[in-house]
Amino acid sequence: MKTKDFYALLIRLFLGYVFASAGLCKLTDGQFGQLIGPPLLIKQLAEYDLELFGQFIALSQVLVGMMVMSQRYSVLGLIMLVPVNVSILMVTISQNWKGTPYVDAVLVALNILALLYEWKSLKFLLLPDTMEIKAPAKVNELFPNVWWGTLGIGFGALGGLLGVWSFPATLAFGSLAFVSMYVNVFTFQSYYLLEKIILALSGLAILSVTFVGFLQKAMWVLLGGSILLVFVLLLVRTFLYKK
């Protein structure tokens, strides 16, 4: 896989996971493992009679995040993620949160980069008179499989809907969703060995955070080790395969 294609894939997986897990975490009152907060948003909004609105926000994060991870519907998910991302950034700035706006700014930048990767397919949105539109999008050329990504979205949606009533069910369906997304990713047949290892490690990192309630301290070892190895192997892969 070309370097730009592989990095774009990692960005989609990362962004999709961040927002899908954040939504599942909110719907389970902070029990589902995730990387960004606030995990108790629904309870906080309930004090102002906005509990249903909080659930809507959380479920929207789940659906959009899963779409971004699906590859099949990633372009649509990335477009929908822009207003979500920018709104979160503006909230953190207006609330004068320390450090958080910088993290959110990085997520916005990654969102924009992932869309620019599909510029040839999306440029008609900004340049309506253009005559050259690439179809299908690059991501759909690389990952044409319909079922695994769609199945992952379905599992994620089901987990989100059950979040209010059963954390174990949400944990189970959320995990199945992430596994389905990675099965879909591995349907691509032309990875370098290093790329397969990097993807496997990223999946291990996701599952270690997902099961933080059970792994506890071990989660930090798995997560830290996986991230460190991914970073090192990415550098090695980038320098070995310069294309």
PDB file of C-alpha atoms in Angstrom, residues 28-160:
ATOM      1  CA  THR A  28     -22.988   4.047  29.527  1.00  0.00           C
ATOM      2  CA  ASP A  29     -22.290   6.841  32.034  1.00  0.00           C
ATOM      3  CA  GLY A  30     -18.533   6.590  31.629  1.00  0.00           C
ATOM      4  CA  GLN A  31     -18.176   2.805  31.819  1.00  0.00           C
ATOM      5  CA  PHE A  32     -17.146   2.147  28.196  1.00  0.00           C
ATOM      6  CA  GLY A  33     -13.416   2.755  27.684  1.00  0.00           C
ATOM      7  CA  GLN A  34     -12.526   5.797  25.567  1.00  0.00           C
ATOM      8  CA  LEU A  35      -9.921   8.538  25.098  1.00  0.00           C
ATOM      9  CA  ILE A  36     -11.883  11.819  25.151  1.00  0.00           C
ATOM     10  CA  GLY A  37     -14.628  13.136  27.432  1.00  0.00           C
ATOM     11  CA  PRO A  38     -16.734  14.317  29.010  1.00  0.00           C
ATOM     12  CA  PRO A  39     -17.944  10.816  29.929  1.00  0.00           C
ATOM     13  CA  LEU A  40     -20.850  12.055  32.102  1.00  0.00           C
ATOM     14  CA  LEU A  41     -22.245  14.553  29.604  1.00  0.00           C
ATOM     15  CA  ILE A  42     -25.748  13.032  29.589  1.00  0.00           C
ATOM     16  CA  LYS A  43     -26.054  13.235  33.387  1.00  0.00           C
ATOM     17  CA  GLN A  44     -24.773  16.805  33.360  1.00  0.00           C
ATOM     18  CA  LEU A  45     -27.292  17.833  30.688  1.00  0.00           C
ATOM     19  CA  ALA A  46     -30.093  16.025  32.529  1.00  0.00           C
ATOM     20  CA  GLU A  47     -29.856  18.688  35.243  1.00  0.00           C
ATOM     21  CA  TYR A  48     -31.156  21.147  32.631  1.00  0.00           C
ATOM     22  CA  ASP A  49     -33.817  18.765  31.207  1.00  0.00           C
ATOM     23  CA  LEU A  50     -31.574  18.035  28.219  1.00  0.00           C
ATOM     24  CA  GLU A  51     -30.992  14.333  28.813  1.00  0.00           C
ATOM     25  CA  LEU A  52     -32.541  13.325  25.474  1.00  0.00           C
ATOM     26  CA  PHE A  53     -30.356  15.885  23.704  1.00  0.00           C
ATOM     27  CA  GLY A  54     -27.277  14.405  25.382  1.00  0.00           C
ATOM     28  CA  GLN A  55     -28.272  10.926  24.244  1.00  0.00           C
ATOM     29  CA  PHE A  56     -28.763  12.251  20.716  1.00  0.00           C
ATOM     30  CA  ILE A  57     -25.265  13.778  20.725  1.00  0.00           C
ATOM     31  CA  ALA A  58     -23.730  10.557  22.012  1.00  0.00           C
ATOM     32  CA  LEU A  59     -25.549   8.309  19.542  1.00  0.00           C
ATOM     33  CA  SER A  60     -24.595  10.680  16.707  1.00  0.00           C
ATOM     34  CA  GLN A  61     -20.946  10.346  17.727  1.00  0.00           C
ATOM     35  CA  VAL A  62     -21.278   6.564  17.647  1.00  0.00           C
ATOM     36  CA  LEU A  63     -22.867   6.469  14.191  1.00  0.00           C
ATOM     37  CA  VAL A  64     -20.536   9.024  12.604  1.00  0.00           C
ATOM     38  CA  GLY A  65     -17.471   7.433  14.181  1.00  0.00           C
ATOM     39  CA  MET A  66     -18.460   3.978  12.970  1.00  0.00           C
ATOM     40  CA  MET A  67     -19.078   5.337   9.468  1.00  0.00           C
ATOM     41  CA  VAL A  68     -15.571   6.824   9.410  1.00  0.00           C
ATOM     42  CA  MET A  69     -14.094   3.473  10.508  1.00  0.00           C
ATOM     43  CA  SER A  70     -16.169   1.484   8.012  1.00  0.00           C
ATOM     44  CA  GLN A  71     -14.132   2.584   4.947  1.00  0.00           C
ATOM     45  CA  ARG A  72     -17.234   1.943   2.817  1.00  0.00           C
ATOM     46  CA  TYR A  73     -18.947   5.070   4.181  1.00  0.00           C
ATOM     47  CA  SER A  74     -15.861   6.907   5.414  1.00  0.00           C
ATOM     48  CA  VAL A  75     -16.174   9.910   3.097  1.00  0.00           C
ATOM     49  CA  LEU A  76     -19.734  10.628   4.219  1.00  0.00           C
ATOM     50  CA  GLY A  77     -18.719  10.076   7.847  1.00  0.00           C
ATOM     51  CA  LEU A  78     -15.758  12.450   7.549  1.00  0.00           C
ATOM     52  CA  ILE A  79     -17.967  15.180   6.058  1.00  0.00           C
ATOM     53  CA  MET A  80     -20.483  14.748   8.903  1.00  0.00           C
ATOM     54  CA  LEU A  81     -17.648  14.751  11.438  1.00  0.00           C
ATOM     55  CA  VAL A  82     -16.447  18.262  10.502  1.00  0.00           C
ATOM     56  CA  PRO A  83     -19.257  20.216  12.259  1.00  0.00           C
ATOM     57  CA  VAL A  84     -19.076  17.821  15.220  1.00  0.00           C
ATOM     58  CA  ASN A  85     -15.332  18.329  15.497  1.00  0.00           C
ATOM     59  CA  VAL A  86     -15.438  22.105  15.096  1.00  0.00           C
ATOM     60  CA  SER A  87     -18.321  22.453  17.584  1.00  0.00           C
ATOM     61  CA  ILE A  88     -16.381  20.515  20.218  1.00  0.00           C
ATOM     62  CA  LEU A  89     -13.331  22.701  19.580  1.00  0.00           C
ATOM     63  CA  MET A  90     -15.350  25.886  20.042  1.00  0.00           C
ATOM     64  CA  VAL A  91     -16.902  24.596  23.277  1.00  0.00           C
ATOM     65  CA  THR A  92     -13.474  23.848  24.766  1.00  0.00           C
ATOM     66  CA  ILE A  93     -12.195  27.289  23.731  1.00  0.00           C
ATOM     67  CA  SER A  94     -15.234  29.122  25.099  1.00  0.00           C
ATOM     68  CA  GLN A  95     -14.976  27.208  28.402  1.00  0.00           C
ATOM     69  CA  ASN A  96     -11.268  28.071  28.700  1.00  0.00           C
ATOM     70  CA  TRP A  97     -10.288  24.434  29.184  1.00  0.00           C
ATOM     71  CA  LYS A  98      -6.579  23.905  29.691  1.00  0.00           C
ATOM     72  CA  GLY A  99      -4.854  21.937  26.943  1.00  0.00           C
ATOM     73  CA  THR A 100      -8.036  20.374  25.550  1.00  0.00           C
ATOM     74  CA  PRO A 101      -8.433  22.889  22.680  1.00  0.00           C
ATOM     75  CA  TYR A 102      -5.017  21.856  21.347  1.00  0.00           C
ATOM     76  CA  VAL A 103      -6.053  18.197  21.322  1.00  0.00           C
ATOM     77  CA  ASP A 104      -9.318  19.061  19.585  1.00  0.00           C
ATOM     78  CA  ALA A 105      -7.474  21.242  17.081  1.00  0.00           C
ATOM     79  CA  VAL A 106      -5.350  18.215  16.137  1.00  0.00           C
ATOM     80  CA  LEU A 107      -8.522  16.148  15.629  1.00  0.00           C
ATOM     81  CA  VAL A 108      -9.967  18.876  13.386  1.00  0.00           C
ATOM     82  CA  ALA A 109      -6.713  18.985  11.395  1.00  0.00           C
ATOM     83  CA  LEU A 110      -6.756  15.189  10.950  1.00  0.00           C
ATOM     84  CA  ASN A 111     -10.391  15.388   9.842  1.00  0.00           C
ATOM     85  CA  ILE A 112      -9.500  17.960   7.183  1.00  0.00           C
ATOM     86  CA  LEU A 113      -6.452  15.958   6.038  1.00  0.00           C
ATOM     87  CA  ALA A 114      -8.587  12.843   5.634  1.00  0.00           C
ATOM     88  CA  LEU A 115     -10.998  14.822   3.432  1.00  0.00           C
ATOM     89  CA  LEU A 116      -8.205  16.404   1.385  1.00  0.00           C
ATOM     90  CA  TYR A 117      -7.018  12.860   0.639  1.00  0.00           C
ATOM     91  CA  GLU A 118     -10.285  12.497  -1.305  1.00  0.00           C
ATOM     92  CA  TRP A 119      -9.938  15.906  -2.982  1.00  0.00           C
ATOM     93  CA  LYS A 120     -10.394  14.544  -6.520  1.00  0.00           C
ATOM     94  CA  SER A 121     -13.758  13.102  -5.531  1.00  0.00           C
ATOM     95  CA  LEU A 122     -14.908  16.019  -3.364  1.00  0.00           C
ATOM     96  CA  LYS A 123     -13.579  19.104  -5.120  1.00  0.00           C
ATOM     97  CA  PHE A 124     -16.918  19.649  -6.918  1.00  0.00           C
ATOM     98  CA  LEU A 125     -18.310  20.734  -3.527  1.00  0.00           C
ATOM     99  CA  LEU A 126     -16.026  23.790  -3.592  1.00  0.00           C
ATOM    100  CA  LEU A 127     -15.558  24.023  -7.352  1.00  0.00           C
ATOM    101  CA  PRO A 128     -19.044  23.248  -8.747  1.00  0.00           C
ATOM    102  CA  ASP A 129     -17.977  23.947 -12.343  1.00  0.00           C
ATOM    103  CA  THR A 130     -15.277  21.283 -12.351  1.00  0.00           C
ATOM    104  CA  MET A 131     -15.628  18.632 -15.054  1.00  0.00           C
ATOM    105  CA  GLU A 132     -13.239  16.066 -13.543  1.00  0.00           C
ATOM    106  CA  ILE A 133     -14.715  14.114 -10.652  1.00  0.00           C
ATOM    107  CA  LYS A 134     -13.090  10.893  -9.494  1.00  0.00           C
ATOM    108  CA  ALA A 135     -15.549   8.092  -8.743  1.00  0.00           C
ATOM    109  CA  PRO A 136     -15.444   5.948  -6.754  1.00  0.00           C
ATOM    110  CA  ALA A 137     -13.471   7.636  -3.980  1.00  0.00           C
ATOM    111  CA  LYS A 138      -9.990   6.295  -3.279  1.00  0.00           C
ATOM    112  CA  VAL A 139     -11.049   4.630  -0.019  1.00  0.00           C
ATOM    113  CA  ASN A 140     -13.780   2.692  -1.849  1.00  0.00           C
ATOM    114  CA  GLU A 141     -11.297   1.501  -4.473  1.00  0.00           C
ATOM    115  CA  LEU A 142      -9.060   0.083  -1.751  1.00  0.00           C
ATOM    116  CA  PHE A 143     -11.882  -1.334   0.391  1.00  0.00           C
ATOM    117  CA  PRO A 144     -14.805  -2.328  -1.860  1.00  0.00           C
ATOM    118  CA  ASN A 145     -16.262  -4.856   0.605  1.00  0.00           C
ATOM    119  CA  VAL A 146     -19.805  -3.867   1.580  1.00  0.00           C
ATOM    120  CA  TRP A 147     -20.679  -6.206   4.400  1.00  0.00           C
ATOM    121  CA  TRP A 148     -18.023  -5.983   7.103  1.00  0.00           C
ATOM    122  CA  GLY A 149     -18.135  -2.205   7.397  1.00  0.00           C
ATOM    123  CA  THR A 150     -21.925  -2.152   7.285  1.00  0.00           C
ATOM    124  CA  LEU A 151     -22.045  -4.910   9.897  1.00  0.00           C
ATOM    125  CA  GLY A 152     -19.714  -2.889  12.104  1.00  0.00           C
ATOM    126  CA  ILE A 153     -21.980   0.154  11.870  1.00  0.00           C
ATOM    127  CA  GLY A 154     -24.944  -2.032  12.781  1.00  0.00           C
ATOM    128  CA  PHE A 155     -23.158  -3.493  15.815  1.00  0.00           C
ATOM    129  CA  GLY A 156     -22.110   0.002  16.927  1.00  0.00           C
ATOM    130  CA  ALA A 157     -25.632   1.396  16.545  1.00  0.00           C
ATOM    131  CA  LEU A 158     -27.104  -1.518  18.472  1.00  0.00           C
ATOM    132  CA  GLY A 159     -24.542  -1.067  21.236  1.00  0.00           C
ATOM    133  CA  GLY A 160     -25.369   2.635  21.417  1.00  0.00           C
TER     134      GLY A 160
END
